[in-house]
mmCIF file of C-alpha atoms in Angstrom:
data_model
loop_
_atom_site.group_PDB
_atom_site.id
_atom_site.type_symbol
_atom_site.label_atom_id
_atom_site.label_comp_id
_atom_site.label_asym_id
_atom_site.label_seq_id
_atom_site.Cartn_x
_atom_site.Cartn_y
_atom_site.Cartn_z
ATOM 1 C CA UNK A 1 -60.145 42.737 27.664
ATOM 2 C CA UNK A 2 -56.383 42.552 28.150
ATOM 3 C CA UNK A 3 -54.124 43.023 25.130
ATOM 4 C CA UNK A 4 -50.556 41.735 24.777
ATOM 5 C CA UNK A 5 -48.282 42.635 21.865
ATOM 6 C CA UNK A 6 -44.686 41.713 21.076
ATOM 7 C CA UNK A 7 -44.538 43.445 17.703
ATOM 8 C CA UNK A 8 -45.033 40.199 15.778
ATOM 9 C CA UNK A 9 -48.279 38.970 17.326
ATOM 10 C CA UNK A 10 -51.207 40.443 19.219
ATOM 11 C CA UNK A 11 -53.114 38.541 21.897
ATOM 12 C CA UNK A 12 -56.435 39.670 23.400
ATOM 13 C CA UNK A 13 -57.618 37.971 26.593
ATOM 14 C CA UNK A 14 -61.039 37.947 28.263
ATOM 15 C CA UNK A 15 -60.509 37.534 32.035
ATOM 16 C CA UNK A 16 -64.216 37.784 32.828
ATOM 17 C CA UNK A 17 -65.051 35.057 30.307
ATOM 18 C CA UNK A 18 -63.060 32.133 31.590
ATOM 19 C CA UNK A 19 -59.641 33.727 30.968
ATOM 20 C CA UNK A 20 -60.211 32.793 27.337
ATOM 21 C CA UNK A 21 -58.257 34.023 24.363
ATOM 22 C CA UNK A 22 -60.489 36.308 22.305
ATOM 23 C CA UNK A 23 -57.960 37.010 19.527
ATOM 24 C CA UNK A 24 -54.533 35.851 18.448
ATOM 25 C CA UNK A 25 -53.360 37.747 15.387
ATOM 26 C CA UNK A 26 -50.217 37.623 13.282
ATOM 27 C CA UNK A 27 -48.816 41.083 12.625
ATOM 28 C CA UNK A 28 -47.541 40.605 9.102
ATOM 29 C CA UNK A 29 -45.406 43.426 7.748
ATOM 30 C CA UNK A 30 -47.125 45.245 4.929
ATOM 31 C CA UNK A 31 -50.569 43.762 5.451
ATOM 32 C CA UNK A 32 -53.502 43.796 7.840
ATOM 33 C CA UNK A 33 -53.308 41.541 10.922
ATOM 34 C CA UNK A 34 -54.136 37.913 10.150
ATOM 35 C CA UNK A 35 -56.473 36.104 12.577
ATOM 36 C CA UNK A 36 -54.748 32.884 13.652
ATOM 37 C CA UNK A 37 -57.729 31.924 15.818
ATOM 38 C CA UNK A 38 -61.336 32.604 14.918
ATOM 39 C CA UNK A 39 -61.836 36.070 16.472
ATOM 40 C CA UNK A 40 -64.621 36.854 18.912
ATOM 41 C CA UNK A 41 -65.100 37.662 22.564
ATOM 42 C CA UNK A 42 -63.714 34.385 23.914
ATOM 43 C CA UNK A 43 -67.111 32.697 24.190
ATOM 44 C CA UNK A 44 -68.959 30.521 21.743
ATOM 45 C CA UNK A 45 -67.195 29.544 18.541
ATOM 46 C CA UNK A 46 -64.216 31.852 18.901
ATOM 47 C CA UNK A 47 -60.762 32.206 20.408
ATOM 48 C CA UNK A 48 -59.565 29.540 22.827
ATOM 49 C CA UNK A 49 -61.189 28.324 26.037
ATOM 50 C CA UNK A 50 -59.525 26.641 29.011
ATOM 51 C CA UNK A 51 -60.713 23.152 29.941
ATOM 52 C CA UNK A 52 -60.504 22.580 33.700
ATOM 53 C CA UNK A 53 -60.969 20.450 35.807
ATOM 54 C CA UNK A 54 -61.630 18.057 32.907
ATOM 55 C CA UNK A 55 -62.189 17.977 29.148
ATOM 56 C CA UNK A 56 -65.322 16.975 27.262
ATOM 57 C CA UNK A 57 -68.275 14.932 28.552
ATOM 58 C CA UNK A 58 -69.065 12.865 31.655
ATOM 59 C CA UNK A 59 -71.887 10.382 31.169
ATOM 60 C CA UNK A 60 -74.076 8.605 33.713
ATOM 61 C CA UNK A 61 -74.957 11.642 35.799
ATOM 62 C CA UNK A 62 -71.511 11.606 37.394
ATOM 63 C CA UNK A 63 -68.800 9.096 38.216
ATOM 64 C CA UNK A 64 -67.667 6.656 40.882
ATOM 65 C CA UNK A 65 -64.228 7.122 42.413
ATOM 66 C CA UNK A 66 -62.711 5.485 45.505
ATOM 67 C CA UNK A 67 -65.987 3.673 46.065
ATOM 68 C CA UNK A 68 -68.134 6.801 46.128
ATOM 69 C CA UNK A 69 -70.499 8.138 43.480
ATOM 70 C CA UNK A 70 -70.082 11.843 42.668
ATOM 71 C CA UNK A 71 -73.004 13.499 40.887
ATOM 72 C CA UNK A 72 -72.215 16.096 38.206
ATOM 73 C CA UNK A 73 -75.069 18.046 36.626
ATOM 74 C CA UNK A 74 -75.116 19.301 33.009
ATOM 75 C CA UNK A 75 -73.623 22.792 32.848
ATOM 76 C CA UNK A 76 -74.339 23.962 29.283
ATOM 77 C CA UNK A 77 -77.846 24.554 27.869
ATOM 78 C CA UNK A 78 -78.750 21.932 25.291
ATOM 79 C CA UNK A 79 -76.079 19.493 26.455
ATOM 80 C CA UNK A 80 -77.246 16.226 28.019
ATOM 81 C CA UNK A 81 -73.992 15.754 29.909
ATOM 82 C CA UNK A 82 -71.675 18.024 31.900
ATOM 83 C CA UNK A 83 -68.911 19.194 29.571
ATOM 84 C CA UNK A 84 -65.474 20.835 29.898
ATOM 85 C CA UNK A 85 -65.713 21.632 33.630
ATOM 86 C CA UNK A 86 -66.585 25.132 34.796
ATOM 87 C CA UNK A 87 -63.335 27.053 34.377
ATOM 88 C CA UNK A 88 -64.518 28.466 31.047
ATOM 89 C CA UNK A 89 -67.736 29.716 32.670
ATOM 90 C CA UNK A 90 -66.203 31.759 35.495
ATOM 91 C CA UNK A 91 -64.474 35.135 35.757
ATOM 92 C CA UNK A 92 -60.750 34.964 36.453
ATOM 93 C CA UNK A 93 -58.626 37.587 38.186
ATOM 94 C CA UNK A 94 -55.764 39.284 36.362
ATOM 95 C CA UNK A 95 -52.874 38.739 38.780
ATOM 96 C CA UNK A 96 -49.954 40.039 36.722
ATOM 97 C CA UNK A 97 -49.271 41.524 33.314
ATOM 98 C CA UNK A 98 -46.570 43.120 31.205
ATOM 99 C CA UNK A 99 -46.638 44.125 27.564
ATOM 100 C CA UNK A 100 -46.076 40.509 26.525
ATOM 101 C CA UNK A 101 -47.176 38.325 29.475
ATOM 102 C CA UNK A 102 -50.231 37.868 31.675
ATOM 103 C CA UNK A 103 -51.154 35.616 34.581
ATOM 104 C CA UNK A 104 -54.789 34.982 35.494
ATOM 105 C CA UNK A 105 -56.125 33.161 38.543
ATOM 106 C CA UNK A 106 -59.336 31.346 39.435
ATOM 107 C CA UNK A 107 -59.825 30.733 43.176
ATOM 108 C CA UNK A 108 -63.371 29.333 43.316
ATOM 109 C CA UNK A 109 -63.660 26.520 40.793
ATOM 110 C CA UNK A 110 -66.600 24.374 41.898
ATOM 111 C CA UNK A 111 -68.580 21.827 39.902
ATOM 112 C CA UNK A 112 -69.859 18.473 41.125
ATOM 113 C CA UNK A 113 -67.390 17.252 43.762
ATOM 114 C CA UNK A 114 -64.611 19.475 42.439
ATOM 115 C CA UNK A 115 -63.255 22.383 44.428
ATOM 116 C CA UNK A 116 -60.112 23.779 42.904
ATOM 117 C CA UNK A 117 -57.928 26.747 42.096
ATOM 118 C CA UNK A 118 -56.379 27.316 38.681
ATOM 119 C CA UNK A 119 -53.754 29.560 37.135
ATOM 120 C CA UNK A 120 -53.014 30.274 33.497
ATOM 121 C CA UNK A 121 -50.042 32.170 32.103
ATOM 122 C CA UNK A 122 -49.914 33.525 28.566
ATOM 123 C CA UNK A 123 -46.690 34.818 27.027
ATOM 124 C CA UNK A 124 -45.731 36.144 23.598
ATOM 125 C CA UNK A 125 -42.157 35.766 22.368
ATOM 126 C CA UNK A 126 -41.033 36.330 18.773
ATOM 127 C CA UNK A 127 -44.673 36.006 17.730
ATOM 128 C CA UNK A 128 -45.196 32.619 19.407
ATOM 129 C CA UNK A 129 -47.771 32.127 22.145
ATOM 130 C CA UNK A 130 -47.011 29.983 25.194
ATOM 131 C CA UNK A 131 -49.955 29.033 27.421
ATOM 132 C CA UNK A 132 -49.552 27.071 30.669
ATOM 133 C CA UNK A 133 -52.543 25.930 32.736
ATOM 134 C CA UNK A 134 -52.268 24.618 36.312
ATOM 135 C CA UNK A 135 -54.970 23.225 38.587
ATOM 136 C CA UNK A 136 -54.799 22.592 42.344
ATOM 137 C CA UNK A 137 -57.158 20.143 44.038
ATOM 138 C CA UNK A 138 -58.904 21.825 46.984
ATOM 139 C CA UNK A 139 -61.753 19.333 47.395
ATOM 140 C CA UNK A 140 -60.474 17.834 50.632
ATOM 141 C CA UNK A 141 -60.278 14.384 48.987
ATOM 142 C CA UNK A 142 -58.604 12.570 46.132
ATOM 143 C CA UNK A 143 -60.199 13.179 42.754
ATOM 144 C CA UNK A 144 -59.342 12.525 39.083
ATOM 145 C CA UNK A 145 -58.478 15.664 37.094
ATOM 146 C CA UNK A 146 -57.873 16.582 33.492
ATOM 147 C CA UNK A 147 -56.840 19.666 31.526
ATOM 148 C CA UNK A 148 -56.974 20.935 27.995
ATOM 149 C CA UNK A 149 -57.113 23.832 25.555
ATOM 150 C CA UNK A 150 -59.984 24.454 23.139
ATOM 151 C CA UNK A 151 -58.825 26.665 20.230
ATOM 152 C CA UNK A 152 -61.146 27.519 17.342
ATOM 153 C CA UNK A 153 -59.360 27.954 14.019
ATOM 154 C CA UNK A 154 -60.705 29.575 10.844
ATOM 155 C CA UNK A 155 -61.613 27.065 8.152
ATOM 156 C CA UNK A 156 -61.458 28.057 4.516
ATOM 157 C CA UNK A 157 -61.534 26.199 1.232
ATOM 158 C CA UNK A 158 -57.771 25.682 1.327
ATOM 159 C CA UNK A 159 -57.185 24.938 5.024
ATOM 160 C CA UNK A 160 -54.838 21.977 5.561
ATOM 161 C CA UNK A 161 -54.246 19.991 8.762
ATOM 162 C CA UNK A 162 -51.250 17.850 9.683
ATOM 163 C CA UNK A 163 -51.496 15.906 12.957
ATOM 164 C CA UNK A 164 -50.177 12.367 12.911
ATOM 165 C CA UNK A 165 -51.974 9.926 15.244
ATOM 166 C CA UNK A 166 -52.162 6.151 15.640
ATOM 167 C CA UNK A 167 -55.747 5.624 16.800
ATOM 168 C CA UNK A 168 -59.121 7.321 16.644
ATOM 169 C CA UNK A 169 -62.041 6.897 19.032
ATOM 170 C CA UNK A 170 -65.432 6.473 17.376
ATOM 171 C CA UNK A 171 -68.492 8.207 18.818
ATOM 172 C CA UNK A 172 -72.202 7.446 19.053
ATOM 173 C CA UNK A 173 -75.143 9.818 18.597
ATOM 174 C CA UNK A 174 -74.613 11.071 22.170
ATOM 175 C CA UNK A 175 -70.986 12.030 21.337
ATOM 176 C CA UNK A 176 -69.692 9.326 23.679
ATOM 177 C CA UNK A 177 -66.959 6.834 22.709
ATOM 178 C CA UNK A 178 -67.958 3.412 21.376
ATOM 179 C CA UNK A 179 -64.568 1.940 20.523
ATOM 180 C CA UNK A 180 -61.153 2.765 19.155
ATOM 181 C CA UNK A 181 -59.634 1.768 15.803
ATOM 182 C CA UNK A 182 -56.397 2.447 13.899
ATOM 183 C CA UNK A 183 -56.493 5.720 12.011
ATOM 184 C CA UNK A 184 -55.597 3.734 8.897
ATOM 185 C CA UNK A 185 -59.190 2.437 8.865
ATOM 186 C CA UNK A 186 -60.355 6.005 8.184
ATOM 187 C CA UNK A 187 -58.021 7.449 5.524
ATOM 188 C CA UNK A 188 -59.907 10.745 5.463
ATOM 189 C CA UNK A 189 -58.944 11.225 9.108
ATOM 190 C CA UNK A 190 -55.285 10.310 8.630
ATOM 191 C CA UNK A 191 -53.471 13.637 8.913
ATOM 192 C CA UNK A 192 -49.934 12.228 8.763
ATOM 193 C CA UNK A 193 -49.379 14.681 5.917
ATOM 194 C CA UNK A 194 -51.145 18.013 5.371
ATOM 195 C CA UNK A 195 -54.580 17.335 3.874
ATOM 196 C CA UNK A 196 -57.898 19.185 3.722
ATOM 197 C CA UNK A 197 -60.399 18.617 6.492
ATOM 198 C CA UNK A 198 -63.154 16.087 5.737
ATOM 199 C CA UNK A 199 -66.447 17.284 4.284
ATOM 200 C CA UNK A 200 -68.429 15.197 6.762
ATOM 201 C CA UNK A 201 -68.941 15.660 10.487
ATOM 202 C CA UNK A 202 -65.910 14.879 12.667
ATOM 203 C CA UNK A 203 -65.981 15.005 16.476
ATOM 204 C CA UNK A 204 -63.427 12.433 17.555
ATOM 205 C CA UNK A 205 -60.556 11.903 19.937
ATOM 206 C CA UNK A 206 -57.205 10.820 18.514
ATOM 207 C CA UNK A 207 -54.327 9.348 20.507
ATOM 208 C CA UNK A 208 -50.836 8.101 19.820
ATOM 209 C CA UNK A 209 -49.897 11.506 18.440
ATOM 210 C CA UNK A 210 -46.495 13.154 18.765
ATOM 211 C CA UNK A 211 -47.992 16.338 20.271
ATOM 212 C CA UNK A 212 -47.222 18.308 17.133
ATOM 213 C CA UNK A 213 -49.647 19.675 14.552
ATOM 214 C CA UNK A 214 -49.669 22.233 11.788
ATOM 215 C CA UNK A 215 -52.508 24.169 10.226
ATOM 216 C CA UNK A 216 -51.856 25.793 6.865
ATOM 217 C CA UNK A 217 -54.154 28.596 5.742
ATOM 218 C CA UNK A 218 -53.200 28.848 2.083
ATOM 219 C CA UNK A 219 -55.501 31.813 1.444
ATOM 220 C CA UNK A 220 -53.682 33.829 4.111
ATOM 221 C CA UNK A 221 -50.249 32.411 3.311
ATOM 222 C CA UNK A 222 -49.824 31.411 6.969
ATOM 223 C CA UNK A 223 -48.799 28.158 8.617
ATOM 224 C CA UNK A 224 -49.602 27.693 12.331
ATOM 225 C CA UNK A 225 -47.554 25.247 14.381
ATOM 226 C CA UNK A 226 -49.078 23.767 17.536
ATOM 227 C CA UNK A 227 -47.108 21.848 20.127
ATOM 228 C CA UNK A 228 -48.330 20.393 23.410
ATOM 229 C CA UNK A 229 -46.708 19.227 26.629
ATOM 230 C CA UNK A 230 -46.515 15.485 27.445
ATOM 231 C CA UNK A 231 -49.608 15.695 29.656
ATOM 232 C CA UNK A 232 -51.750 16.421 26.583
ATOM 233 C CA UNK A 233 -51.667 12.918 25.133
ATOM 234 C CA UNK A 234 -54.892 13.231 23.118
ATOM 235 C CA UNK A 235 -56.279 15.642 20.580
ATOM 236 C CA UNK A 236 -59.933 16.116 19.752
ATOM 237 C CA UNK A 237 -60.855 17.252 16.277
ATOM 238 C CA UNK A 238 -64.235 18.946 15.935
ATOM 239 C CA UNK A 239 -65.092 19.852 12.357
ATOM 240 C CA UNK A 240 -68.843 20.004 11.704
ATOM 241 C CA UNK A 241 -68.859 20.948 8.007
ATOM 242 C CA UNK A 242 -66.980 22.917 5.329
ATOM 243 C CA UNK A 243 -69.403 25.838 5.573
ATOM 244 C CA UNK A 244 -69.080 26.186 9.361
ATOM 245 C CA UNK A 245 -66.197 28.620 8.922
ATOM 246 C CA UNK A 246 -64.217 27.035 11.774
ATOM 247 C CA UNK A 247 -62.839 23.829 13.224
ATOM 248 C CA UNK A 248 -61.426 22.972 16.636
ATOM 249 C CA UNK A 249 -58.161 21.190 17.356
ATOM 250 C CA UNK A 250 -58.083 20.541 21.104
ATOM 251 C CA UNK A 251 -54.978 19.163 22.849
ATOM 252 C CA UNK A 252 -56.269 17.485 26.015
ATOM 253 C CA UNK A 253 -55.043 15.134 28.714
ATOM 254 C CA UNK A 254 -57.593 12.352 28.250
ATOM 255 C CA UNK A 255 -60.223 10.893 25.955
ATOM 256 C CA UNK A 256 -63.966 11.603 26.080
ATOM 257 C CA UNK A 257 -65.830 10.257 29.154
ATOM 258 C CA UNK A 258 -62.550 9.257 30.802
ATOM 259 C CA UNK A 259 -64.302 9.315 34.210
ATOM 260 C CA UNK A 260 -65.739 5.960 33.097
ATOM 261 C CA UNK A 261 -62.503 4.809 31.506
ATOM 262 C CA UNK A 262 -58.916 5.898 32.006
ATOM 263 C CA UNK A 263 -56.514 8.738 31.351
ATOM 264 C CA UNK A 264 -57.316 11.164 34.163
ATOM 265 C CA UNK A 265 -54.710 12.215 36.740
ATOM 266 C CA UNK A 266 -55.518 11.506 40.375
ATOM 267 C CA UNK A 267 -54.635 14.405 42.666
ATOM 268 C CA UNK A 268 -54.602 14.315 46.437
ATOM 269 C CA UNK A 269 -55.930 17.371 48.207
ATOM 270 C CA UNK A 270 -53.391 20.166 47.657
ATOM 271 C CA UNK A 271 -51.684 18.490 44.701
ATOM 272 C CA UNK A 272 -51.399 20.171 41.305
ATOM 273 C CA UNK A 273 -51.055 19.248 37.666
ATOM 274 C CA UNK A 274 -50.074 21.426 34.718
ATOM 275 C CA UNK A 275 -50.231 21.325 30.947
ATOM 276 C CA UNK A 276 -48.936 23.659 28.263
ATOM 277 C CA UNK A 277 -49.538 24.526 24.635
ATOM 278 C CA UNK A 278 -47.516 26.626 22.194
ATOM 279 C CA UNK A 279 -48.849 28.238 19.027
ATOM 280 C CA UNK A 280 -46.458 29.765 16.498
ATOM 281 C CA UNK A 281 -46.797 30.948 12.933
ATOM 282 C CA UNK A 282 -44.742 31.513 9.822
ATOM 283 C CA UNK A 283 -45.278 32.613 6.264
ATOM 284 C CA UNK A 284 -46.303 29.525 4.315
ATOM 285 C CA UNK A 285 -44.471 28.703 1.128
ATOM 286 C CA UNK A 286 -46.937 28.309 -1.730
ATOM 287 C CA UNK A 287 -46.383 27.134 -5.288
#
């Protein structure tokens, strides 16, 4: 584990577990640290994983691109489809660190047709966390790429989410998209203002958002602000149930199964793409 600390926040990274974030804690004066992400070891339902060289599922056993079919095998036990690439499954090398910044590198990304290198930088400043993820295509051919971040947030009885979006993609029993509708057709999923998370299962992609979200944890008196770079045009909300103790708010560059749709970024061999996310926190005003 690698720990960063700027006096207002503490960040714990797990280089050997996909360069994931294991902990991100607010150091509140006069109280114990407050977990802004669900703490753990950076695997499973905890912290924040990196999604590279794509986000979410690919159906059909692979995808066709430039007239050629590329097979991609499932990579997670129990999952019918390959999901989230392989960056989160590999050890990364710690290339540089200070008290408040770290850079980690993956040189041997390889899943399906993908061969790539990736770099992530994490930096704390005034308590805020900046994360920037970059991927370089090393496959020797053009391929479509995507990026994303997969943070797990604590969910309590008084957790509120604000994340304005225009449309939501509906899913089938395989967790694949089956159409897109205005968010207004699902008022319980309209987070234009801070509202509690739905009681029922949610595992949907939202687009037309302004790349800003806030999560208010009233029990902790903390409000988390999330902002994403323009490349992250979609967010995926995964909230299985109120008693799960967590939910995921994932800023990503494309919708689910985009290899059979649109939204991926085509990179020539040697080209790169980057995406960034910022998390910040403040004391929430409560009545």
